[in-house]
Short mmCIF file of C-alpha atoms in Angstrom, two decimals:
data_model
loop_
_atom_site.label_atom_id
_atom_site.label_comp_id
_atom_site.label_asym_id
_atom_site.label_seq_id
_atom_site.Cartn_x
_atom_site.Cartn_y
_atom_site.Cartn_z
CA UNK H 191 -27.60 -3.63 9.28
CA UNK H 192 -28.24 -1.70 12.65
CA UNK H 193 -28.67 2.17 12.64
CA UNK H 194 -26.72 3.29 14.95
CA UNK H 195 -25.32 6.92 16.75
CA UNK H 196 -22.01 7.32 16.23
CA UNK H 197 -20.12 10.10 17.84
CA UNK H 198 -16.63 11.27 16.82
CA UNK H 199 -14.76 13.06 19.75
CA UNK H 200 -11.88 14.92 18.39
CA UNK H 201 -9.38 18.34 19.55
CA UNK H 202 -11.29 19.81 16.89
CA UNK H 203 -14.03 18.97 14.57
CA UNK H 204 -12.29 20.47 11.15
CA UNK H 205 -8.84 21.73 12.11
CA UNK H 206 -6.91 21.58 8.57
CA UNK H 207 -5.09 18.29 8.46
CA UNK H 208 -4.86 14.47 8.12
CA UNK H 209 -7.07 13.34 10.97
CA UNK H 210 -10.07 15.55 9.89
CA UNK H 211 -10.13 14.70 6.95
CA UNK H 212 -10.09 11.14 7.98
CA UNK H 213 -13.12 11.79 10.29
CA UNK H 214 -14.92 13.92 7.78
CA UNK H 215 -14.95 11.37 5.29
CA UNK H 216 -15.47 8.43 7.85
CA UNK H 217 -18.86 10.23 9.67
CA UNK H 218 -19.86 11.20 6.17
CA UNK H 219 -19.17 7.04 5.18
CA UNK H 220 -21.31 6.03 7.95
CA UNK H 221 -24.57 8.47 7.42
CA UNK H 222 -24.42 7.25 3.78
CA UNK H 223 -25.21 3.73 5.51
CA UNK H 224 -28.21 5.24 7.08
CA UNK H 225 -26.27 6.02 10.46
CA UNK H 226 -26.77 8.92 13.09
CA UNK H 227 -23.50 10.70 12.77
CA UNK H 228 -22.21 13.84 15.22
CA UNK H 229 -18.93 15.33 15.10
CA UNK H 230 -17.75 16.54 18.34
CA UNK H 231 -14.78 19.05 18.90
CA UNK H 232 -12.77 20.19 22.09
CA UNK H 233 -12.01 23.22 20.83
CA UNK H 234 -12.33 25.59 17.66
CA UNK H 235 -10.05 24.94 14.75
CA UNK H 236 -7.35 27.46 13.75
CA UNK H 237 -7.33 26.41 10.64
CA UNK H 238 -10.61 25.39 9.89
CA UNK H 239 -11.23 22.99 7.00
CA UNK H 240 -14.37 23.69 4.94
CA UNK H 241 -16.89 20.84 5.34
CA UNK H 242 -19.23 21.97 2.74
CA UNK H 243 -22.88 23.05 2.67
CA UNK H 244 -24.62 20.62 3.54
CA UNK H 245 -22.60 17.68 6.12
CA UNK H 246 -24.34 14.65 6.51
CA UNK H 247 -23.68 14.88 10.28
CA UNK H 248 -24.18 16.94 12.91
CA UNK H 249 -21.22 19.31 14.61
CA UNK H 250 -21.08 20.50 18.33
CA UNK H 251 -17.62 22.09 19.37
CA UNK H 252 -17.46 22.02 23.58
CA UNK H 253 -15.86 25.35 24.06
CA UNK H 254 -15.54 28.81 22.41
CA UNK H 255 -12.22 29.76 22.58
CA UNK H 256 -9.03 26.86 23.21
CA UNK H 257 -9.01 25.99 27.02
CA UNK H 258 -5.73 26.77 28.54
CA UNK H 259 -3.01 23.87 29.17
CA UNK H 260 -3.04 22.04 32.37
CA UNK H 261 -0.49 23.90 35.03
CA UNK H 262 1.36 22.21 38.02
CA UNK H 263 3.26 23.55 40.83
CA UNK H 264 6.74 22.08 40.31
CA UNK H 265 8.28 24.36 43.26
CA UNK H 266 7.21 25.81 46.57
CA UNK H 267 6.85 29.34 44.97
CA UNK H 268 4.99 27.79 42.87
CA UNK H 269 2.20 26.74 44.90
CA UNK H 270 2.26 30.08 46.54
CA UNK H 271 0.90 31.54 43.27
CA UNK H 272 -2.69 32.32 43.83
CA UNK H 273 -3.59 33.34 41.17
CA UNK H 274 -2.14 30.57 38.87
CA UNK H 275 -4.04 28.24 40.98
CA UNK H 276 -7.34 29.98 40.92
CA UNK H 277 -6.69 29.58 37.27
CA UNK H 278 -5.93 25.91 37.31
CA UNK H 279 -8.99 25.75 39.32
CA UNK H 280 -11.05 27.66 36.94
CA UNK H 281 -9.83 25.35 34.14
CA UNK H 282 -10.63 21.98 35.63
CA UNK H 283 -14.12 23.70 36.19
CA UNK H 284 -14.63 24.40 32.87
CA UNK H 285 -13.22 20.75 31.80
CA UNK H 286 -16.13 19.01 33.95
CA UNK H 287 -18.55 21.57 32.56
CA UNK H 288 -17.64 20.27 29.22
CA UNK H 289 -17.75 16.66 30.26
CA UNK H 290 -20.67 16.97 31.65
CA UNK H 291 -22.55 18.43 28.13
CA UNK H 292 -20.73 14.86 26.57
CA UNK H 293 -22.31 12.97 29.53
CA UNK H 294 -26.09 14.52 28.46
CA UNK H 295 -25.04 13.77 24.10
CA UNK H 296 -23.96 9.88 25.34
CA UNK H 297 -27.00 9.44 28.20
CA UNK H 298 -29.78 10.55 25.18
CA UNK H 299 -28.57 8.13 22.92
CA UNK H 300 -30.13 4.83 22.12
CA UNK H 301 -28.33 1.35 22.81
CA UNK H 302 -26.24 0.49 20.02
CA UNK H 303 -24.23 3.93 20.38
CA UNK H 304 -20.76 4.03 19.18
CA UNK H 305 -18.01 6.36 20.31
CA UNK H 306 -14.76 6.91 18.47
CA UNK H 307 -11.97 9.23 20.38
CA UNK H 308 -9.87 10.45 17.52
CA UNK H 309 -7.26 12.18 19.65
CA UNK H 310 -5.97 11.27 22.99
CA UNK H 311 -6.66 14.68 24.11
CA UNK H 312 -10.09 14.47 23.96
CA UNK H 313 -9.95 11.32 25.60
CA UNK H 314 -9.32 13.62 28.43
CA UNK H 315 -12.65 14.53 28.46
CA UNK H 316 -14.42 11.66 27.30
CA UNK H 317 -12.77 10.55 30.35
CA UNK H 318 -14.84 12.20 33.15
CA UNK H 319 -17.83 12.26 30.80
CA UNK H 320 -21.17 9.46 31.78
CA UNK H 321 -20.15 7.31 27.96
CA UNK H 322 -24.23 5.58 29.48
CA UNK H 323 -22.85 2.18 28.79
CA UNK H 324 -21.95 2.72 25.44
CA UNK H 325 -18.68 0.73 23.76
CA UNK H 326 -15.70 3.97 23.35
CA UNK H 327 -12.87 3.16 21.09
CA UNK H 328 -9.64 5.45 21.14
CA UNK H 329 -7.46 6.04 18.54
CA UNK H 330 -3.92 7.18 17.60
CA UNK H 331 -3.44 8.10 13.87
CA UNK H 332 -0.22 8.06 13.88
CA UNK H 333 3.44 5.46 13.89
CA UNK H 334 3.75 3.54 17.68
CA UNK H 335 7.44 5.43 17.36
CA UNK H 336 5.94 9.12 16.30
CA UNK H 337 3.77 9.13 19.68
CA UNK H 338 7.11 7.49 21.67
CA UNK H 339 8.66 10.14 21.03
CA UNK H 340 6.42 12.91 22.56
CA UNK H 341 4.52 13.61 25.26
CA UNK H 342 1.17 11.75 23.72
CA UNK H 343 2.86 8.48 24.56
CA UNK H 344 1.84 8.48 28.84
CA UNK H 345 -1.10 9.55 28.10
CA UNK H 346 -2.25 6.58 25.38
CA UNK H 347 -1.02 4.31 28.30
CA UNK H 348 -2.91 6.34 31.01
CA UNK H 349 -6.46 7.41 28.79
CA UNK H 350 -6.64 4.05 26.73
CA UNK H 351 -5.81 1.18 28.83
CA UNK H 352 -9.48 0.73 29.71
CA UNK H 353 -11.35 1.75 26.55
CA UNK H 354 -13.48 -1.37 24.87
CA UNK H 355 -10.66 -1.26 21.83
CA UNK H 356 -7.68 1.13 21.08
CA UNK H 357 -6.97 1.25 17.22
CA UNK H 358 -4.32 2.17 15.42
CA UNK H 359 -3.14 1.92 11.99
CA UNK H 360 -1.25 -1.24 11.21
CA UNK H 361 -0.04 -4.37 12.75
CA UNK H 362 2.83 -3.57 13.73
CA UNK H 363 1.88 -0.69 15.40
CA UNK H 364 -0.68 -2.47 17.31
CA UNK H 365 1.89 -5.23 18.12
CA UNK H 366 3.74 -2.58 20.03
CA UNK H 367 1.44 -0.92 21.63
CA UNK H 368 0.42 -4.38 22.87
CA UNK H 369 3.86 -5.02 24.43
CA UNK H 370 3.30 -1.82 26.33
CA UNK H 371 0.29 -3.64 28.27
CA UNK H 372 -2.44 -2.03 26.25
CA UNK H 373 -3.76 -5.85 25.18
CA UNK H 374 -7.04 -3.97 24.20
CA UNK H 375 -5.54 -2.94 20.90
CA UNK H 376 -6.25 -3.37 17.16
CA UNK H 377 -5.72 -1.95 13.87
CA UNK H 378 -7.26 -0.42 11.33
CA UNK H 379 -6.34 1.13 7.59
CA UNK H 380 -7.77 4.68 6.79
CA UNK H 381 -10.01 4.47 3.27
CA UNK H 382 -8.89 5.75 -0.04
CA UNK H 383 -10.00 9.62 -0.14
CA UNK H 384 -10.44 9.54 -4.02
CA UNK H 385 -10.49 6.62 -6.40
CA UNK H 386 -10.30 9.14 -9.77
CA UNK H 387 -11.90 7.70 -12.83
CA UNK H 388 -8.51 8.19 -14.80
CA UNK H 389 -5.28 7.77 -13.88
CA UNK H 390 -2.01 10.72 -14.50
CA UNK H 391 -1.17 10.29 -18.26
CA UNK H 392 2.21 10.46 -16.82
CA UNK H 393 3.48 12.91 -19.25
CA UNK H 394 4.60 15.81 -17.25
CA UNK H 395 8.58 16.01 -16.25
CA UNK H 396 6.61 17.56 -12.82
CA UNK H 397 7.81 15.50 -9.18
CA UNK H 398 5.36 16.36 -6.99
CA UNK H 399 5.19 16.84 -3.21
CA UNK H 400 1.99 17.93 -1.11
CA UNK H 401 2.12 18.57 2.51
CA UNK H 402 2.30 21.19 5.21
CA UNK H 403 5.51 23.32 4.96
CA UNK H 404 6.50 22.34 8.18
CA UNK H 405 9.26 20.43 10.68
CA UNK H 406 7.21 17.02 10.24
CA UNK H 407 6.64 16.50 6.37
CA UNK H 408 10.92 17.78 6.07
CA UNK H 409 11.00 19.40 2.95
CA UNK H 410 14.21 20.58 4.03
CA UNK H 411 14.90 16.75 3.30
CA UNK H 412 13.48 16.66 0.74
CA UNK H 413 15.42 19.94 -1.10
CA UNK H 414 18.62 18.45 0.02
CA UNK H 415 17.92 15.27 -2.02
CA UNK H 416 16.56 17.81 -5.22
CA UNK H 417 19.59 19.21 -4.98
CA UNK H 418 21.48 15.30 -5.80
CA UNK H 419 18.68 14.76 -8.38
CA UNK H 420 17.85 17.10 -10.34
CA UNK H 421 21.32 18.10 -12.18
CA UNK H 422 21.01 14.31 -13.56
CA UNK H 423 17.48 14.92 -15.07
CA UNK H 424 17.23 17.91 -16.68
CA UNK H 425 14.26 19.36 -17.55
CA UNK H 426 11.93 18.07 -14.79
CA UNK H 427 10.38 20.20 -11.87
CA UNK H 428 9.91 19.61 -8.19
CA UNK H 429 6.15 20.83 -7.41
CA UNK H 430 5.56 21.87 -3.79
CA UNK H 431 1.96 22.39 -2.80
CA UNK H 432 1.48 23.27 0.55
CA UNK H 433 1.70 26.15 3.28
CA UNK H 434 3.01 26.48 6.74
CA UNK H 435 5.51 28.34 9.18
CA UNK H 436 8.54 27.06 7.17
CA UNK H 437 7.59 28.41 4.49
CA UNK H 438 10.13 31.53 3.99
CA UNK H 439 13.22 29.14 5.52
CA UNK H 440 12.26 26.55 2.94
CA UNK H 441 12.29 28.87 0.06
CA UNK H 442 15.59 30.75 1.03
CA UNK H 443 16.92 27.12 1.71
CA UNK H 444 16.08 26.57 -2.25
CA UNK H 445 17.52 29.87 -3.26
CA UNK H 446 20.88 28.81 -1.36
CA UNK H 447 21.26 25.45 -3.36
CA UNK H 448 20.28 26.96 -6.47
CA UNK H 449 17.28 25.23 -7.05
CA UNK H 450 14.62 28.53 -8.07
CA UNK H 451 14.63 27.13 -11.66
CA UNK H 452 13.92 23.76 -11.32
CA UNK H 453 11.47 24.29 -7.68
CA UNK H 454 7.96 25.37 -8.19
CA UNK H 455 6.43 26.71 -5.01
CA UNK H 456 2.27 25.75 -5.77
CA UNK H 457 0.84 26.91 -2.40
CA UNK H 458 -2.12 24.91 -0.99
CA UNK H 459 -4.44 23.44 -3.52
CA UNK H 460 -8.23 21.92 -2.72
CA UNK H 461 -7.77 20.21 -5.86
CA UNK H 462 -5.15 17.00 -5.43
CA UNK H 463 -6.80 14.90 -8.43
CA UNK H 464 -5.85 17.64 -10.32
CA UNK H 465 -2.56 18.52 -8.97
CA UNK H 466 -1.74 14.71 -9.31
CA UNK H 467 -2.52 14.24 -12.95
CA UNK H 468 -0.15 16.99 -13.28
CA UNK H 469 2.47 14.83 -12.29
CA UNK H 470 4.32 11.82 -13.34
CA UNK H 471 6.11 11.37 -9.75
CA UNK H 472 5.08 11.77 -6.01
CA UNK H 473 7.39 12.71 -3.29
CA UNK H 474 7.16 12.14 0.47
CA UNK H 475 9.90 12.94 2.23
CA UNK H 476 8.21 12.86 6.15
CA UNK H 477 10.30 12.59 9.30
CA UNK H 478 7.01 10.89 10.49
CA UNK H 479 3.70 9.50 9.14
CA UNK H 480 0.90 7.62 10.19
CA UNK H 481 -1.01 5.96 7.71
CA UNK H 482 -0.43 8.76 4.59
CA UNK H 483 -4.03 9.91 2.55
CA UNK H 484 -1.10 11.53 0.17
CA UNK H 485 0.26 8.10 -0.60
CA UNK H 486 -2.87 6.83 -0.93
CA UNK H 487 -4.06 9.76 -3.04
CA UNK H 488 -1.02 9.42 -5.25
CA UNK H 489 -1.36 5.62 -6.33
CA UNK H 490 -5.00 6.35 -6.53
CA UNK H 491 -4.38 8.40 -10.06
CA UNK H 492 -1.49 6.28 -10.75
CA UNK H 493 1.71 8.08 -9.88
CA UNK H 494 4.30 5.80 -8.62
CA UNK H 495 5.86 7.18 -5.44
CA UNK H 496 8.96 7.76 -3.81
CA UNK H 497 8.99 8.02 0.06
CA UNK H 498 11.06 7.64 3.33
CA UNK H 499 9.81 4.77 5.59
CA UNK H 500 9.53 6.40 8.22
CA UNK H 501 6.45 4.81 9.91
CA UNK H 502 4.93 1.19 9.67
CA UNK H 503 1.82 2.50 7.19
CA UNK H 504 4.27 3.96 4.61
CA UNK H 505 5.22 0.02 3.90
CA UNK H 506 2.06 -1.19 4.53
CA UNK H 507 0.92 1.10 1.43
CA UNK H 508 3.99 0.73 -0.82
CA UNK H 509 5.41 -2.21 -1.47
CA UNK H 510 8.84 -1.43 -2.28
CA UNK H 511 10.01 -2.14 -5.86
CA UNK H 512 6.60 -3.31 -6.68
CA UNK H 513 4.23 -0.41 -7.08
CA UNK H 514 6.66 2.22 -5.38
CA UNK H 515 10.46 2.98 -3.97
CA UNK H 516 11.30 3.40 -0.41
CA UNK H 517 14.58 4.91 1.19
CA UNK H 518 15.79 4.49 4.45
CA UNK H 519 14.54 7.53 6.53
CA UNK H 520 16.05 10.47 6.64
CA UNK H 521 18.69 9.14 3.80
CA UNK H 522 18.77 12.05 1.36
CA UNK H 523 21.45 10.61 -1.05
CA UNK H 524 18.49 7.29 -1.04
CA UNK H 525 15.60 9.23 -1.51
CA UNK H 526 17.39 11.19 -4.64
CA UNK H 527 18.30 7.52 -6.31
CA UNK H 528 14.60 6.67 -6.15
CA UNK H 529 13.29 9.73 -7.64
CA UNK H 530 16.28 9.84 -10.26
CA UNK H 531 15.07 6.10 -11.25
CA UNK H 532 11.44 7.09 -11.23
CA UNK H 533 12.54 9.92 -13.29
CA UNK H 534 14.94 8.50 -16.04
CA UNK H 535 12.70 5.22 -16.59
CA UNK H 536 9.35 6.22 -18.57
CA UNK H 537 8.52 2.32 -18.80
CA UNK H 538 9.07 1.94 -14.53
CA UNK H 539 6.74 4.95 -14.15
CA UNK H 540 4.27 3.08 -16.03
CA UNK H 541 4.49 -0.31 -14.27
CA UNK H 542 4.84 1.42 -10.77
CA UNK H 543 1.93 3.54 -11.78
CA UNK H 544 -0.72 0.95 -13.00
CA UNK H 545 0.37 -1.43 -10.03
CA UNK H 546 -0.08 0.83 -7.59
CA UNK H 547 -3.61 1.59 -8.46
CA UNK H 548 -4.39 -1.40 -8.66
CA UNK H 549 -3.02 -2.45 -5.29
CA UNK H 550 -4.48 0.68 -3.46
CA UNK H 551 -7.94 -0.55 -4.09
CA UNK H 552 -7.62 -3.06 -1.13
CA UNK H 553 -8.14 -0.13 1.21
CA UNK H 554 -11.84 1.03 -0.76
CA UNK H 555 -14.00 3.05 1.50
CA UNK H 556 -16.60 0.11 1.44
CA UNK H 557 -13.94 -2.04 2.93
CA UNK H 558 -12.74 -0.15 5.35
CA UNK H 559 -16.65 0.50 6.07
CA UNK H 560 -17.75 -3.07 6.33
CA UNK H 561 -14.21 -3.79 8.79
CA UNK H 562 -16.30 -0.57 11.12
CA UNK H 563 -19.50 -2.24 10.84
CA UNK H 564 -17.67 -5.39 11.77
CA UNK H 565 -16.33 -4.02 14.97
CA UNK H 566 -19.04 -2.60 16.07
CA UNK H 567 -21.14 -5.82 15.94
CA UNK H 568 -18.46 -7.19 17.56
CA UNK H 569 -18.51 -4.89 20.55
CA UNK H 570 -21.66 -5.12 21.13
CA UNK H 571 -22.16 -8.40 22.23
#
């Protein structure tokens, strides 16, 4: 197997969340196999994620404090603002600066040399930086419709169309984004984080639900379909773990609907494994996903899940009736039938549960591994 350098160019190198996790446990994959790994960030994390003592990889973050947001004259007053445009010009200074520290990380590096763009934003960068020759694949970690629906979705078409390979997370995604003219794209599953060496016992009367406490995981949603639920399974608690700026709307929303008895409010946790075999359910109630680690966590120590399908990966990871149950997004009333099945049925749990860690192994971090080590070959030639 070649040794490579492989550089990860992200907003931020561990900003609390899905995608740094990903990357932390992908560069920390690839030095295990002997590679040359650096994390590179934009910009400092606001809520940084602790990476441990000792990282197999090496970290460089481009700037010191968050670089302001690009500003355009829309009207004729404002390009008479001088000092707005002194600013602009100050900024796009201080963006080729950057690029030009990437340009001297990609031009010391030996052939062989991959680089992975986590974030379309720092494609930005990566964009004016010297990549020496070296293959760059983008990514977008989350649903084709998630990124259609924001701003991120001209600038995938304008920052990817001419990258060596832009990956997503499923097929269908990819399929998509193809359609769209980006014919360089491809797809690829994120790894298991955890593969425990027991499953949940599956004891506890305990739903739980672990995300940020804000507009994009729903847990508004997800009290509203509590609220159906839990009257016809007494006994059983909803476990929120989690933190975030909805936090004090979300907890007078379960005050309102009478819930306090039957809601447990768990704050973040570093310990899932352990949260999870303190469950018998797992509850995702997203208005968008890309390819879920919960999910993936959650059928890792057996507990049978209940989601929206919101985004292609949610189905890709579930396969409805079979090791899961899947509601039509943003149905409520749906999501509280499949948690009130999961709930009544002790025998379902236990099918649902053993399936579903057995069918979660097909995404193993050596797999997903070997599919990197396969592209890479590939892109090389």
């Amino acid at each position: 197997m070649t040794q490579r350098d492989i550089y990860f160019v992200a907003n931020e190198v561990n900003e609390l969340g899905g995608v740094a996790r990903w990357q932390t446990q992908m560069a920390r994959l690839f030095a295990e196999r002997g590679h040359r790994v650096t994390v590179i960030g934009i910009a400092p994390p606001e809520a940084p994620m602790d990476l441990g003592d000792n990282p197999l990889f090496d970290t460089v973050t481009l700037y010191d404090v968050r670089p302001p947001a690009r500003w355009q004259a829309r009207t004729l007053r404002d390009r008479a603002n001088i000092v707005a445009r002194q600013r602009e010009a100050a900024r796009v200074a201080g963006m080729r600066e950057a690029a030009h520290r990437l340009s001297g990380l990609f031009r010391a590096a030996p052939a062989g040399a991959m680089i992975i763009v986590t974030q379309v934003w720092a494609m930005e960068w990566v964009a004016l930086a010297d990549t020496a020759g070296h293959p760059v694949i983008g990514m977008s970690h989350e649903s084709y419709e998630s990124t259609r629906q924001s701003s991120r979705f001209q600038r995938v078409q304008k920052y990817y169309k001419d990258v060596d390979r832009l990956l997503v997370l499923t097929q269908e995604d990819a399929d998509l984004w193809v359609g769209k003219g980006l014919n360089n794209t491809g797809f690829m599953a994120n790894p298991l984080p955890v593969m425990p060496e027991s499953a949940s016992p599956r004891t506890e009367k305990v739903v739980c639900s672990i995300g940020r406490l804000g507009h994009e995981k729903a847990i508004d949603m997800l009290l509203d379909a509590w609220a159906e639920a839990a009257p016809d399974n007494p006994g059983w608690r909803l476990r929120i773990y989690g933190s975030g700026p909805d936090e004090a709307a979300l907890k007078a929303q379960c005050t309102g609907l009478g819930l306090d008895d039957s809601v447990e409010w768990a704050g973040q946790t570093s310990d899932v494994v352990g949260a999870l075999h303190g469950s018998s359910v797992f509850v995702q109630s997203s208005r968008g996903e890309g390819f879920p680690l919960a999910l993936l966590e959650a059928m890792a120590c057996g507990v049978p899940c209940a989601a929206f399908d919101c985004a292609p990966g949610v189905h890709e990871i579930i396969q409805d009736g079979v090791d899961g149950l899947l509601a039509r997004p943003g149905n409520t009333s749906e999501l509280a039938r499949q948690m009130s099945r999961l709930m009544a049925d002790a025998d379902l749990r236990d099918s649902m549960g053993d399936a579903a860690r057995a069918n979660v192994q097909r995404y193993s971090p050596q797999a997903i591994t070997d599919r990197w080590e396969q592209l890479f070959a590939f892109l090389e030639r």
